[in-house]
Coordinates of C-alpha atoms and ligand atoms in Angstrom, one line a residue:
M1 CA 10.8 35.3 -3.4
R2 CA 7.8 33.6 -1.6
P3 CA 6.8 30.1 -0.5
L4 CA 5.6 27.9 -3.3
A5 CA 1.8 27.4 -3.2
P6 CA -0.4 24.4 -4.7
Q7 CA -1.7 26.7 -7.4
D8 CA 1.9 27.1 -8.8
L9 CA 1.9 23.4 -9.8
D10 CA 1.2 24.1 -13.5
A11 CA 3.9 26.7 -13.8
V12 CA 6.4 24.6 -12.0
A13 CA 5.7 21.7 -14.2
A14 CA 5.9 23.6 -17.3
I15 CA 9.3 25.0 -16.4
D16 CA 10.6 21.5 -15.6
A17 CA 9.2 20.2 -18.8
E18 CA 10.8 23.0 -20.7
L19 CA 14.3 22.5 -19.1
G20 CA 14.1 18.6 -19.0
G21 CA 12.3 17.8 -22.1
R22 CA 9.9 15.6 -20.3
A23 CA 6.8 16.0 -18.4
R24 CA 6.8 15.1 -14.5
R25 CA 3.7 16.7 -13.5
A26 CA 2.7 13.8 -11.1
Y27 CA 6.0 13.9 -9.4
F28 CA 5.6 17.9 -8.6
E29 CA 2.0 17.2 -7.5
R30 CA 3.0 14.6 -5.0
R31 CA 5.8 16.9 -3.6
L32 CA 3.6 20.0 -3.3
C33 CA 0.9 17.9 -1.7
S34 CA 3.1 16.5 0.8
A35 CA 4.4 19.9 1.6
Q36 CA 0.7 20.8 2.5
R37 CA 0.4 17.8 4.7
A38 CA 3.6 18.2 6.6
P39 CA 4.9 21.7 6.2
E40 CA 7.6 21.4 8.7
Q41 CA 9.3 18.7 6.6
H42 CA 9.5 20.7 3.3
L43 CA 11.0 24.0 2.2
Q44 CA 9.6 25.1 -1.1
L45 CA 10.4 28.4 -2.8
A46 CA 9.2 30.4 -5.5
A47 CA 10.8 33.2 -7.5
D48 CA 8.5 35.5 -9.5
R49 CA 9.5 37.9 -12.1
D50 CA 7.1 40.3 -14.0
G51 CA 4.2 38.8 -12.0
A52 CA 4.8 35.1 -13.1
L53 CA 6.6 32.2 -11.6
A54 CA 10.2 32.2 -12.9
G55 CA 12.0 29.7 -10.7
Y56 CA 11.5 27.3 -7.7
M57 CA 13.7 25.4 -5.3
L58 CA 12.4 22.3 -3.4
G59 CA 13.8 20.5 -0.4
R60 CA 12.8 18.1 2.5
A61 CA 14.1 17.7 5.8
L62 CA 16.5 14.8 6.4
E63 CA 16.1 12.8 9.7
G64 CA 18.0 9.7 10.5
E65 CA 18.3 8.4 7.0
F66 CA 21.8 6.7 6.3
G67 CA 22.3 6.6 10.1
R68 CA 22.8 10.4 10.4
S69 CA 22.1 12.4 13.4
E70 CA 22.7 15.9 12.3
P71 CA 19.5 17.9 11.1
A72 CA 19.9 18.5 7.4
L73 CA 18.0 19.5 4.3
R74 CA 18.0 17.6 1.0
L75 CA 17.7 19.9 -2.1
E76 CA 15.7 17.7 -4.5
A77 CA 14.6 19.9 -7.4
F78 CA 15.2 23.4 -8.8
G79 CA 14.8 25.2 -11.8
V80 CA 14.8 28.7 -13.7
K81 CA 12.7 29.2 -16.7
R82 CA 15.0 29.6 -19.8
E83 CA 13.9 33.2 -20.8
A84 CA 14.8 34.4 -17.0
Q85 CA 18.2 32.4 -16.8
G86 CA 21.4 34.3 -16.5
R87 CA 20.2 37.0 -14.4
G88 CA 21.1 35.7 -10.8
L89 CA 17.7 34.2 -10.1
G90 CA 19.3 30.8 -9.4
A91 CA 21.7 32.2 -7.0
A92 CA 19.1 34.3 -5.2
L93 CA 16.9 31.2 -4.9
S94 CA 19.9 29.4 -3.4
R95 CA 20.7 32.0 -1.0
E96 CA 17.3 32.3 0.2
F97 CA 17.0 28.5 0.3
E98 CA 20.0 28.7 2.8
S99 CA 18.7 31.3 5.0
A100 CA 15.4 29.3 5.4
A101 CA 17.2 26.1 6.0
R102 CA 19.3 27.7 8.7
R103 CA 16.3 29.4 10.3
A104 CA 14.7 25.7 10.4
G105 CA 17.7 24.6 12.3
A106 CA 19.4 22.7 9.7
S107 CA 23.2 22.4 9.7
E108 CA 23.7 21.3 6.3
I109 CA 22.2 20.9 2.7
R110 CA 22.8 17.8 0.8
T111 CA 22.1 17.0 -2.9
T112 CA 23.0 14.8 -5.7
A113 CA 24.0 15.3 -9.4
V114 CA 24.9 13.0 -12.4
W115 CA 28.5 13.9 -13.1
R116 CA 27.7 14.5 -16.9
E117 CA 25.3 17.3 -15.8
H118 CA 28.0 20.1 -16.4
A119 CA 25.8 23.2 -16.0
L120 CA 24.1 21.6 -12.9
L121 CA 27.6 21.0 -11.4
R122 CA 28.8 24.5 -12.2
F123 CA 25.9 26.0 -10.4
L124 CA 26.4 23.8 -7.3
D125 CA 30.1 24.7 -7.6
H126 CA 29.4 28.5 -7.5
A127 CA 26.8 28.0 -4.8
G128 CA 29.6 26.7 -2.6
Y129 CA 28.7 23.0 -2.5
R130 CA 31.5 20.7 -2.2
L131 CA 31.8 16.9 -2.8
A132 CA 30.3 14.9 0.3
D133 CA 32.4 12.1 1.6
S134 CA 29.6 9.6 1.4
H135 CA 29.6 7.0 -1.5
L136 CA 26.5 6.6 -3.5
L137 CA 26.0 3.1 -4.9
D138 CA 23.6 1.7 -7.1
C139 CA 22.3 -1.5 -8.7
A140 CA 20.1 -2.2 -11.9
L141 CA 17.5 -4.6 -10.9
A142 CA 17.7 -6.2 -14.3
G143 CA 21.2 -7.1 -13.8
S144 CA 20.8 -8.6 -10.2
N145 CA 21.3 -12.0 -9.3
L146 CA 19.7 -11.8 -6.0
T147 CA 17.2 -14.4 -5.3
T148 CA 14.9 -15.4 -2.2
A149 CA 15.6 -18.8 -0.9
D150 CA 13.6 -21.6 1.0
D151 CA 15.8 -21.3 4.0
D152 CA 15.8 -17.6 4.2
P153 CA 14.5 -16.0 7.6
E154 CA 10.7 -14.8 7.6
I155 CA 10.5 -11.3 6.0
F156 CA 7.5 -9.3 6.8
V157 CA 6.3 -5.8 6.1
L158 CA 6.8 -3.6 9.2
E159 CA 3.9 -2.3 11.4
G160 CA 3.5 0.2 14.0
H161 CA 3.9 -2.2 16.8
D162 CA 7.2 -3.6 15.5
V163 CA 8.9 -0.4 16.3
E164 CA 10.2 -1.5 19.6
G165 CA 11.8 -4.5 18.1
V166 CA 13.3 -2.3 15.3
A167 CA 14.6 0.1 17.6
R168 CA 16.4 -2.4 20.0
V169 CA 18.4 -3.6 16.9
D170 CA 19.0 -0.2 15.9
R171 CA 20.1 1.0 19.2
R172 CA 22.7 -1.8 19.2
L173 CA 24.1 -0.7 15.9
T174 CA 23.9 3.1 16.2
G175 CA 24.0 3.7 20.1
R176 CA 21.2 6.0 19.7
D177 CA 17.5 5.9 20.4
R178 CA 15.8 6.6 17.1
R179 CA 12.4 5.4 17.7
G180 CA 10.7 8.8 16.8
Y181 CA 12.4 8.6 13.2
L182 CA 11.8 4.6 13.0
C183 CA 8.2 5.1 14.0
R184 CA 7.5 8.1 11.3
T185 CA 9.1 6.0 8.6
I186 CA 7.1 2.9 9.3
R187 CA 4.0 5.0 9.4
E188 CA 4.8 6.6 6.2
A189 CA 5.2 3.1 4.5
L190 CA 2.0 2.0 6.0
A191 CA -0.1 5.0 4.9
D192 CA 1.5 5.0 1.3
S193 CA 3.3 1.9 -0.2
A194 CA 3.7 3.7 -3.5
V195 CA 6.1 6.0 -1.6
R196 CA 8.0 3.7 0.9
M197 CA 8.6 0.3 2.0
S198 CA 9.8 -1.1 5.2
L199 CA 10.6 -4.8 5.8
A200 CA 12.0 -6.7 8.6
A201 CA 13.2 -10.2 9.2
R202 CA 12.0 -12.4 12.3
V203 CA 14.1 -14.9 13.8
D204 CA 13.0 -17.0 16.9
G205 CA 9.9 -14.6 17.2
G206 CA 12.0 -11.3 17.3
V207 CA 13.0 -8.8 14.9
A208 CA 16.6 -9.6 13.7
G209 CA 17.0 -7.0 10.9
Y210 CA 15.1 -4.4 9.0
L211 CA 15.4 -2.5 5.7
M212 CA 13.6 0.7 4.7
A213 CA 13.5 2.2 1.3
R214 CA 11.9 5.3 -0.4
L215 CA 10.5 5.2 -3.7
D216 CA 11.4 8.0 -6.0
Y217 CA 9.8 9.2 -9.2
G218 CA 11.6 12.3 -10.0
D219 CA 14.0 13.8 -7.2
F220 CA 17.2 15.2 -8.8
G221 CA 15.9 15.3 -12.2
R222 CA 15.4 11.6 -12.4
V223 CA 13.0 10.3 -15.1
E224 CA 13.1 6.6 -14.4
P225 CA 11.5 5.4 -11.0
A226 CA 14.0 4.5 -8.4
A227 CA 14.2 3.3 -4.8
V228 CA 16.6 4.7 -2.4
I229 CA 17.5 2.4 0.7
D230 CA 18.1 4.7 3.4
T231 CA 17.9 2.6 6.6
V232 CA 19.3 -1.1 7.0
G233 CA 20.4 -2.9 9.8
V234 CA 20.9 -6.5 11.2
D235 CA 21.4 -7.4 14.9
P236 CA 25.1 -7.8 15.6
L237 CA 24.3 -10.9 17.3
R238 CA 23.0 -12.4 14.1
A239 CA 25.4 -10.8 11.5
R240 CA 26.6 -12.9 8.6
Q241 CA 23.9 -15.4 8.7
G242 CA 22.2 -14.3 5.5
I243 CA 19.6 -12.1 7.0
G244 CA 20.7 -8.7 5.1
R245 CA 20.6 -10.4 1.9
A246 CA 17.2 -12.0 2.5
L247 CA 15.8 -8.5 3.3
L248 CA 17.4 -7.1 0.1
S249 CA 16.1 -10.1 -2.0
Q250 CA 12.6 -9.6 -0.8
L251 CA 12.9 -5.7 -1.5
F252 CA 14.0 -6.6 -5.1
V253 CA 11.2 -8.8 -5.6
N254 CA 8.7 -6.2 -4.2
L255 CA 10.3 -3.5 -6.5
R256 CA 10.2 -5.6 -9.5
G257 CA 6.5 -5.8 -8.9
L258 CA 6.2 -2.1 -9.0
G259 CA 8.2 -1.6 -12.3
V260 CA 11.2 0.1 -10.3
E261 CA 14.4 -0.6 -12.3
R262 CA 17.3 0.6 -10.2
V263 CA 17.9 0.9 -6.4
E264 CA 20.4 3.3 -4.8
T265 CA 21.9 3.7 -1.3
V266 CA 24.4 6.0 0.4
V267 CA 27.1 4.6 2.5
A268 CA 29.3 6.6 5.0
P269 CA 33.1 6.4 4.3
D270 CA 33.7 4.6 7.5
A271 CA 30.7 1.9 7.1
L272 CA 32.9 -0.8 5.5
D273 CA 30.5 -3.4 6.7
L274 CA 27.9 -2.0 4.8
M275 CA 30.0 -1.2 1.8
A276 CA 31.3 -5.1 1.5
F277 CA 27.6 -6.1 2.0
F278 CA 26.2 -3.8 -1.0
V279 CA 29.1 -4.6 -3.2
R280 CA 28.5 -8.5 -2.5
A281 CA 24.9 -7.8 -3.6
G282 CA 25.8 -6.3 -6.9
F283 CA 25.9 -2.5 -6.1
R284 CA 28.5 -0.3 -7.7
P285 CA 29.4 3.4 -7.6
S286 CA 26.9 5.5 -9.1
E287 CA 27.2 8.0 -11.9
R288 CA 25.6 10.2 -9.4
L289 CA 27.8 12.3 -7.1
S290 CA 26.9 13.5 -3.6
F291 CA 27.3 17.2 -2.6
L292 CA 27.1 19.1 0.4
K293 CA 27.0 22.6 1.9
R294 CA 27.5 23.3 5.7
L295 CA 25.7 26.1 7.0
A296 CA 27.8 28.0 9.5
Ligands
LIG1 C1 25.9 -4.7 6.7 C2 24.7 -5.4 7.3 C3 23.3 -5.0 6.9 C4 25.1 -6.9 6.9 O1 23.8 -7.9 7.2 P1 24.2 -9.3 7.4 O2 22.9 -10.1 7.7 O3 25.2 -9.7 8.3 O4 24.7 -9.8 5.9 P2 24.6 -11.1 5.1 O5 24.9 -12.4 6.0 O6 23.2 -11.2 4.6 O7 25.6 -11.1 4.1 C5 25.3 -10.9 2.8 C6 26.6 -10.8 2.0 O8 27.5 -9.8 2.4 C7 28.8 -10.1 2.9 N1 29.1 -9.1 4.1 C8 28.3 -9.0 5.1 N2 28.8 -8.2 6.0 C9 30.1 -8.2 5.6 C10 31.3 -7.5 6.1 N3 31.3 -6.8 7.4 N4 32.4 -7.8 5.6 C11 32.6 -8.5 4.4 N5 31.5 -9.0 3.8 C12 30.4 -8.9 4.4 C13 28.7 -11.5 3.4 O9 29.9 -12.2 3.4 C14 27.6 -12.1 2.4 O10 28.4 -12.2 1.2 P3 28.1 -13.7 0.3 O11 26.5 -13.6 -0.2 O12 29.1 -13.7 -1.0 O13 28.2 -14.9 1.0 C15 24.8 -5.7 9.0 O14 26.4 -6.0 9.1 C16 24.6 -4.3 9.6 O15 23.5 -4.0 10.0 N6 25.6 -3.3 9.7 C17 25.4 -2.2 10.5 C18 24.5 -1.1 9.4 C19 24.2 0.1 10.2 O16 24.8 0.7 11.0 N7 22.7 0.3 10.3 C20 22.2 1.4 11.0 C21 22.1 2.8 10.3 S1 21.0 2.9 8.8

């Protein structure tokens, strides 16, 4: 067991292609590169057998996504090559992943899987995951009837100096100061719009709402490009004025331009306002389920 290195890329991509029946080299290249750039946000393990890579497990730190405050790690991709399967390598990777997550201060590991992926579900079950209480919703862009309208508020792409306005609204909603998280997220979107988008609505010269989404080209075994909305909020003083809908409509326009076909989000069980909002916009329960493992 050792940390994954950039020179493992070919072997990881080959194992993934063997298991999934399609090539996703670019996805793994991006993940390995971002781990080089920001090692503190990634946990990437390799398992060798007979001197060659036989398995891998990739995770990323979750910060304030979906309004969360607890430090958590997201398990995003793993695989053991077919000829090495059935000998405990997956379980060993999973144990090592947990120990490393604990050492890094994470209190839980989260992941998702489509309910039809039976082998994967069995693996997560054995590894001690349980169903998380959050709801995964998604929406196919092709089936959406959201459109932008002339009387929508002004929607703009967030820049670094907008963070104060966003943090002010966010504080009203969450009761927490999340400037650090919001600032990093805005910066990530500015640095690479192929990976992240962050939008805001302006009313009377001030930020009245924001929406942030991460573009995803392969996490959890996905093959179609998808976007995941991980942060959304509208100033409570301006709720129910169509600001949330306008933000979502503009996001959909931008995503269509990028060829993204599906948008997902995660809603906490008690966030009934968000649930109502997303369902009104055409979101429905996803075929994907959300799993969680608490680290004692
Ligand atoms: C959910 C939220 C984004 C909605 O924003 P909004 O600007 O008030 O929503 P809109 O006015 O655009 O409403 C769009 C649709 O959703 C519906 N909707 C919105 N909030 C709703 C609620 N609480 N209950 C029922 N329906 C609701 C509206 O009725 C409207 O439906 P319609 O198109 O059929 O008329 C906003 O209330 C919010 O920010 N909530 C807190 C989220 C949060 O905690 N974020 C921080 C952590 S990430």
